[in-house]
Every structure is written in C-alpha cells, then in structure tokens.
C-alpha cells in the first residue's frame, strides 16, 4: 500500500518538477504511439468496413483470423520485426533496428487487427441499416465504405482509442525492436520495465501513473473534441 | 431519358430457408405506364419490387431488363416501405444521391433547394433526418428518390404515413413525374389511391401472381373472386 | 536483475536470493533483511564485440586498456544501463579506465535491459558489450559477435547466497532456505558447478568455504 | 527470413512430438487466460451494457476513463498486483504471489476495461433500437441489461474474443506476478520471453507460432459453434 | 381493470434544441373512451402520445395521471409508428412482455397461442420478427401491446401498412378491447377510420392544440376553418 502511495508521490514530483528525462520519454511515447495509431487506422478502418460490406467466400475465415490476430503476442511480433530488420535480415540495409521507426512498425502490426476487428463489428450494424439504400443507389464499393466510415465515425472512435491504448501501454515488442536505448528509443513503458528490473518500484509506479494520466488526457481530449456524448448528436 | 426500359420475369422464384415466398412468376412490364402492385399483407409485393430493382436475390428463374443490368440500376430509384434515413441532416440526405453521381457542388445546392421546397421540408433542412416525424421521413425518402430524375421509380407504400393534403400533393407530383416519361411501379393498400393513379395492376396472392391487367378493368370487373374480395376488404382466401 | 531480486527479498516474497553485487548484498545484510551472506561460486566477465574487432581490443593487455581502445574510436558500445550487478561492474571498469560513462555520446547505448536483451541489441547493431561468461555461452543469437577480451582478474564475478531473515519475515521457509544453502555448499554441488560446461567451456568455479 | 522459417519448423516439431513441456505450458496458458476471460466477462459485459442503458451525470467521464483504462500498461498492473499480493502488502497473507491465481487477477484487471468498452460500443446501437420499446414496457434496469445482452450476444462475442486475445498474448504483467517459474507459473508468453532473452529465436518463434495457432483455434472454434456468420441469423 | 385512469396536462411544453415542437397544452382526458389524435404531418401527434405515455421528456408544465406514475406506466401499452421488433422469433416477441411481468411459462404459452391466432400470424410463429413484411410487423406490434391486457392503449397509426381486410379485423379487435374497458388513444391519417372508431377528437396543428371535442361534432361540424380544410385534405395553414 505504502509503495503505491509513494508511487503516486513519485509521479507527482516527476510532473511538477518537469523532469527533463520524463518529458523526453513521454513525448517519444506519444510520438511513437500516435504515429502507429494513424498508420494503423488508415489501414484498419477501411479494411474493417470493407469486411462488413463485402460478402465473399472466405469471409468467415477472414473474420475469425482477424479476431485471432488481436491476440498476436507482442513478443513474437517484436521478434519477427527484429529478424526482418536486423543486419542479416531482408530489410537490414535500411538500418531501422533500434530506431523509433522500428517501434512504430511493431506497434502497427499489433494494433491493426484490433482496430480492424472493432471497426468491423461496429460497421456491421450500420451496414445492416444502410444496406438496402446504398445498394439501391448503386454506390461503388468505395462510396459505401466512405459513407459508412463517415456516418459511423463515433463508433470508429472507440476502435481507434482501443488501438491507441494498446499501443501506448505495450512493452514486449518495442523492447525487442527499440532496445530501450537511453535518449534514443526509451519510452514510458520500457522505462517502467527498466525501473521494475532495478527494483525501483516507486519510480516504476510513478512513470506508470504518468502513463495512465496521459491515456486519460488523450481520451478526455478526444471525447470532448468530438463531443461524442453530447445529447442530440447521432 | 432517351431510351425506355421494359422488363420480363421468367420463372422467377424467391425462396428463403427452403420456403417459397414469391413465385414462380412469369411477367412482362411495358416500358411506360404506372403499374400498381396490389395484394394482402405478406403477399410478396415488397419482394417483387425488390426483385425488379435487382436488390433481392432470386433463387431461380431470371429477371431481364431491356438494357444492361448496371445501366438499369443506375437509372432506377426506390422508396422503401420503412424509409432509411442516413444519419445526416435533411439536406445532406437529399444531396447524397447527387454526390455519389459526382455532380458539381453548385448544381447540388440548387437541386436540393428545389426539392426541399417540393416535398415541403424547407424549414427543416438542417434537422437531423433521424429526428423527423413518420410522415416527414416518407417525404424525404421520396424526394431523395426523385432528385436524380430516375427513369424507373419503385415506390413501396409511399403515402402510408402521410396526411390527406400531403398525399394529394405527392400524387400530383407522381403523375407529373409519370408524364415526363418516368416508369412507375408502386404498391399501396389504399384502393382509392390505386384507382386514381394506376394504368395497370399486378395482383399478388400468397406469393403468386394471381391477376394482371389494365387498371380500369381490374377495378371495375375483377376476373377472380379473390380480387373482388380483396377490393372489398373482405376475407381473401 | 540483481536489483529486483534484492527488492523481492526485502519484501519477504522469496526465502533466499542468489545474486552478484557485493556492495548491495552487504547493505542488504546490514539492514537486517538477510541473516548472512555466503559466497558460493564465481565466474568471469568477458568483453564481446564484432568479430572484425574495429577497436583491436583483443590486443589489449588489461580490461582498462580494452575500454580505452573502444573509447578512442568511439565504437558503438551497449551497456546494460539497468543498475544490475553487471552494469555496476561495467561502470566501475570505465572509471578505473579513467572515464565517466554518464558523459559518453551517442555511441554509448544504455539499453536498460536484461543481459539477454542487451546481447540481442549488441548483436543487432554489431556493438561491443560486457557480459558474464555464462550468459554469453547460453546465448543463442551470437550473430557476428565473439569474445574478444577476457582473463583480467578484475573481471572476476562472485555469486553469493543470502537467506532472508525469518525474524523480519516470519512466514519465510527458513528450513528450506537452510537446506538449500547446505546443498549449495555441499560436495555434490561443487562437482556439478565445476563440471557444468557449455560448448566445452567451464563456466563457474566453486569457492564456498565449508 | 531463415530464422522465421526455422521458427515455423520448431513449432511444427514441438507439436508433432507432443513435447510434454509444451503441452504443460500451453494448458496453463489456456487455463489462466480462459479463467481471466470468464471472470472479466462476468464483470464487463453487464457493466458495458449498463453504461449504454443508463444516463447519469458522469457518464461521459466514465466512458472516457474506461477507454483510457484500455491502455493500462501491463507492467504497471503487474507491479500494483505484485505490491498488493506481496508478503508485505495488504493481501500478503493469502500467499497468492507467484501462483496462477495471481496471473489471473492481473489479466482480469487488464482485459476488463477492454471488454467493457467494446461491449458498451456494441450495446449502444442496440439500445438505440430497443430504447422506446423497453422503456414503454416498463422494464427494470436489470431486465433491460439482460435483454440487450441476450439479443446482442453476437456483438459481445467480439468483445470477449478481443479480451481473450489480449490475455493470452500478454506477458508484462504475468511475468511480474507469476514469476515465470518452471512447472508452476510458466506460460507460453513468459516462455517466449525467456527464450528470447537467451537468444534462442527458433524456440521463441516456435512457441510464438504455437500461441498464434492456439488463438486461431479458439477463434475458429467459437465462431463455428456460435455460427455467427451464418446467413439468416440475427 | 378495477380502477380507471384519467390524465390532465397542464401547460405541458416540449422543446428540442430551443425549438418548441409541442405545446404549451392544457388538456384533460376522461378515464374512458376512444380518443383520436388528428393533425397534419409534423403536427406533434406522436410527441403528444409519447408525452402521455411518459416516455418523452417534457420541457415544462406537468402531466398528471389519476394513479401514481409507476402504476400508470405499468398498465399502459404503446404501439409505435414504426414497429420495433426484438431480434427474436415472432412468438418470442409476443411472449416478451409477459416474461418481464414474471408470468408462468405455461400461461405464457397459452396466451401467445391465442394472440398469434388473433393477429393472424400463427403460421409464422418461429420466423425471425425482423424478416416480417411491413404489415405483419404492425400486427405483431399490436398483438404484443394487447397481450398484457393494458388499461390504457396508445396506438400510433397502427393500420398504416395494413390491407383492407386486416384493417377491418384490427378495428373490430380495438372496439372489442374498448368495450372491455380499455382506454384507447390513437392517431391515424385515415379520416374514414377515425370516424368509424373515435368517441372524441384532439386536433393538433403546428404543435398546438387547435380543437378538441366529441367525434360526431368534430367530423360533422368542425368549428375552425383549419379543421375543415384538414378533413377535406386541403391545405391547412
Ligand atoms: N428472409 C425471409 N425469411 C422468411 N420469410 C420471409 C423472408 N423475407 C420475407 N419473408 C416472408 O415473405 C412474405 C412476403 O413478404 P413481403 O415483404 O414481400 O410482403 P408484402 O406483400 O410487401 O407485405 P406488406 O403489405 O405487409 O408489406 C411475408 O410473409 C414475409 O414474412
Ligand atoms: N429531437 C427533435 N429535434 C428537432 N425536431 C424534432 C425532434 N423530435 C421531433 N421533432 C419535430 O417535431 C415535429 C412533431 O413531430 P411528431 O413526430 O410528433 O409529428 P407527428 O404529428 O407524429 O407527424 P406524422 O404524422 O408525420 O407522424 C416534427 O416536425 C419533427 O420533425
Ligand atoms: Mg411490403
Ligand atoms: Mg407521428
């Protein structure tokens, strides 16, 4: 109990003293996770919507696979990305290993199935509602997907936020491909893992609370920006 | 509006879960006129309209338009029995079919104005369509169907929730549309309305085509006792 | 790492710990968390780096000399950076070579990870790294790395056994901790430790006093 | 590339030889994650549905918080559970630390917000559809929630599967509270982390592919059992 | 059916987004009779019914039933303008209101059978309700409302999608229900139907209570020119 309190205290001090290291790794966390979120959303939202709209032979199998991919173990993703990007791997020449880019790649792989799966679920209901009209109007596949994405943007927000949450809290994969290098690839979660390893639980918890506060901030920010819950909206 | 479209059904049959819900039907519809599809609840009227429009899967048989399938659908419009509202404002709902046809912004604005006025919803252009009253929804759905000047218009009980005045206005609008050359295929349970509008009638019963013919004949001298009973609001069996 | 193990011992979540960081261990006993500290065995640290050895550390005479050569050409060096026994050893080696590791530039990468993860990082970017021999021999992803320098007596690495004090944490299984200690210092353990080999190399040397 | 291939090969051999250790840790993985899933679902499905049904003052804030909690960093959860269960913590007397129970507790904390948030999203649509009828029929809160859960069970499946995926692939928290003790708390993900640390990528990848296969199996199993995608169902 | 329920509205006003959509209205409804709420599209009929039923938020003023609010709602039933189908089978939809009242399984089975028969859906008891035709949905919604023997019944255009025969049957059913003591408050756009059923009329216009009175008087000698125009299907303004 005491440890948890001193963790909160540590978080408080880190924040009020504007600890330079803290600011650096917090910004890097945000940069990596938001980049991953944007890239993953660009891939996953249309794909999830497309899955809701299209009927094809292996649709069931695709959906089951997508759901299963939500469970991609981060460590395995990290390993595979490591092997691909390592000097002896096929993309070794790019020299991306142990850079924030590598971390973004790993996170994109982890959160894309999650976002796509939640998006698919949400879009399925909307598609059931719009189906007859959009078919009747002879819309193209692309138009259907764009219409659903636009009119279902509120539901897609949850998908995006789930993805962001997964990304910002993830540590297994980015530890492997980013290496937790000080001043280069250290982010909040890897720093927490480091402090835990050192047995400095106060600092680890403190960083953890900073991370949670950050997640809350982003969520409240997005919610109030998009006014999702305001009465009288869709 | 350069070419006309006729359609023919050949042994068209719709089954769902092994149960026959419509057909088999053989039917020819001429390229012009106002066809009224009549029949009791559950007779298959909605199903027939959807089959003609190409949005209901046919289990066997064929539906053949005189123009290619893609072109046929492009120039048709459909008003559903329960109006489907996009989760947007009233004017955005009207603009939608124009937007997806790639019409210029300026023209869209103009046409939306015109149609808001014609369907009498000008004073609620910015209201979310999902908040409209039952009758207002029906009017909006009708305007959204007509705004692309379709060559064939399907209407599934378009006046069910309209008040007397709106019904009259919509009827006038439909006859006007008919006279500019649009083919109309409609269902209604209002026999008076059917009489006022129809040029010919398709009478369905229990998923089968029971009678077909010119409107005047059907209403004045129905050939079968079932049709007679139906027109009187009696038990049809 | 050693830090987390000491922490678990302090909380009483384990009955005994086996670690390698003399100063921290002595504080642990002084603070009354452990009953005593008993040395069990030792192995040694080795300097690992790319087989091409750009800094030529293989030719150095001492560990300090090897580190000076690395610093001279600022060749990429991976540090555990996690306050572990190995990390503390590395920092003290740098200072005896006349440097302050905290002031190094970007070539010195403090990765803040366990030994395995740090070795993976070094293998990924062909860097120099300090490792204990056991971890290195157990490590499967050697890539283009090889042991380049070893044998300097300062690289000696002592492991010690510290039972948790049952007076502070009454629930600990002191009997089991005593049995384990007896076993660890027995001739059977001596035999096992001294003959444990990977790839034909011995790893540990038993040095417990009876 | 080669490493990945040998990983697949390793997975293959592990499976065909019915490696006893593999079977043990696989079963433990399943046991821990399925237990966590069941407990989390019992908590999260009614809660998410309740959130969709109830209008109250801090609803927006609750939803934003829930979304933020989807991003709870596993390491922090692990730490907090560790501190609570540790001998010197408030629940130390239970002696749960380094047991599968501790791992289940940590996973429940991680996946409950995720399941609740997705469930809430799905139930909101259904509630919009049912709202007037259920209010008119003068149903109790409980009846509303039960009706929505029953009629929306398909959508809730995605929520559950997302939670299962997150649980089975998670490593950060269970490593701290479970300790990765051989024959006691070692599961697939912690074994993968161990092998990665040893640099034995073939074995790590092999275990990873076993884990992915397991996730696929569970998903295909549940999908075909529930016939979610069969035409003509709700 | 032991106690009767009357209701009075006092300065009741419904606003949405700052716009007045209904009221302010002062209105008393007696505990018996068949009240028909009439008015053009968007006049506020649906809103009024929902306010009376207690499912629409009132911005100001009061709605007072002669019994407590909870009891009032418990003994009322409402048929929505667009029927809401539970995603279950037809018979499960009928059984639902009984299940939530905690009625025994055996009795539920019996009553569901009876009502399936009365609304003429016996042969589609196991069909998913969401697959029904428009008219079938309306019949199901009506049966689901009547199955609990409500003391007050609200009907929002319950026959809009029904064929002639079903309309007649439903009208008979409603009159029967009325005679067992149920209070009925209904809207319709079918003036003929209103004449056949109503004992008194509430006429709404632009969200305001325009005229109220006994049915015979309203239909034969409407007091205002607007009501006269409405009955003729003319422009009401
Ligand atoms: N997918 C389906 N599965 C089973 N039965 C179906 C399905 N779709 C439609 N039906 C049934 O087919 C019959 C015809 O339906 P349709 O909607 O065409 O009737 P309709 O003539 O339009 O009736 P209404 O006048 O009530 O609108 C109905 O009895 C309906 O319940
Ligand atoms: N939430 C809302 N926001 C804005 N306008 C609303 C809202 N709800 C209803 N309205 C408007 O209030 C008016 C009255 O609606 P109501 O549904 O009561 O009409 P009605 O008399 O039942 O019409 P109809 O005969 O078409 O069913 C309509 O013009 C409708 O658009
Ligand atoms: Mg129909
Ligand atoms: Mg209405």
mmCIF file of C-alpha atoms in Angstrom, chain B residues 34-37 45-46 49 77-81 138 141-143 145-146 152-159 170 174-175 177 183-188 197:
data_model
loop_
_atom_site.group_PDB
_atom_site.id
_atom_site.type_symbol
_atom_site.label_atom_id
_atom_site.label_comp_id
_atom_site.label_asym_id
_atom_site.label_seq_id
_atom_site.Cartn_x
_atom_site.Cartn_y
_atom_site.Cartn_z
ATOM 1 C CA UNK B 34 -47.958 3.332 -63.825
ATOM 2 C CA UNK B 35 -48.101 -0.227 -62.528
ATOM 3 C CA UNK B 36 -49.761 -0.797 -59.190
ATOM 4 C CA UNK B 37 -48.763 -3.956 -57.319
ATOM 5 C CA UNK B 45 -45.344 -7.098 -53.027
ATOM 6 C CA UNK B 46 -42.192 -5.740 -51.422
ATOM 7 C CA UNK B 49 -40.402 -4.718 -56.207
ATOM 8 C CA UNK B 77 -34.792 4.774 -57.801
ATOM 9 C CA UNK B 78 -36.515 3.031 -54.925
ATOM 10 C CA UNK B 79 -38.514 4.287 -51.949
ATOM 11 C CA UNK B 80 -38.524 1.701 -49.196
ATOM 12 C CA UNK B 81 -41.561 0.745 -47.144
ATOM 13 C CA UNK B 138 -41.550 9.430 -46.067
ATOM 14 C CA UNK B 141 -37.266 9.421 -48.870
ATOM 15 C CA UNK B 142 -39.448 10.298 -51.831
ATOM 16 C CA UNK B 143 -37.527 13.481 -52.588
ATOM 17 C CA UNK B 145 -35.505 9.079 -54.879
ATOM 18 C CA UNK B 146 -36.781 11.676 -57.319
ATOM 19 C CA UNK B 152 -37.879 3.892 -63.370
ATOM 20 C CA UNK B 153 -39.303 4.633 -59.953
ATOM 21 C CA UNK B 154 -40.241 1.993 -57.375
ATOM 22 C CA UNK B 155 -42.498 3.100 -54.538
ATOM 23 C CA UNK B 156 -43.361 0.805 -51.627
ATOM 24 C CA UNK B 157 -46.399 2.307 -49.877
ATOM 25 C CA UNK B 158 -45.026 5.840 -50.118
ATOM 26 C CA UNK B 159 -48.071 7.556 -48.639
ATOM 27 C CA UNK B 170 -47.430 13.625 -53.674
ATOM 28 C CA UNK B 174 -46.022 11.364 -59.145
ATOM 29 C CA UNK B 175 -48.396 11.918 -62.059
ATOM 30 C CA UNK B 177 -43.127 12.576 -62.983
ATOM 31 C CA UNK B 183 -41.889 4.430 -65.410
ATOM 32 C CA UNK B 184 -43.541 3.982 -62.009
ATOM 33 C CA UNK B 185 -44.097 0.721 -60.156
ATOM 34 C CA UNK B 186 -45.793 1.141 -56.811
ATOM 35 C CA UNK B 187 -47.607 -0.683 -54.017
ATOM 36 C CA UNK B 188 -50.348 0.679 -51.788
ATOM 37 C CA UNK B 197 -53.036 6.540 -60.179
#
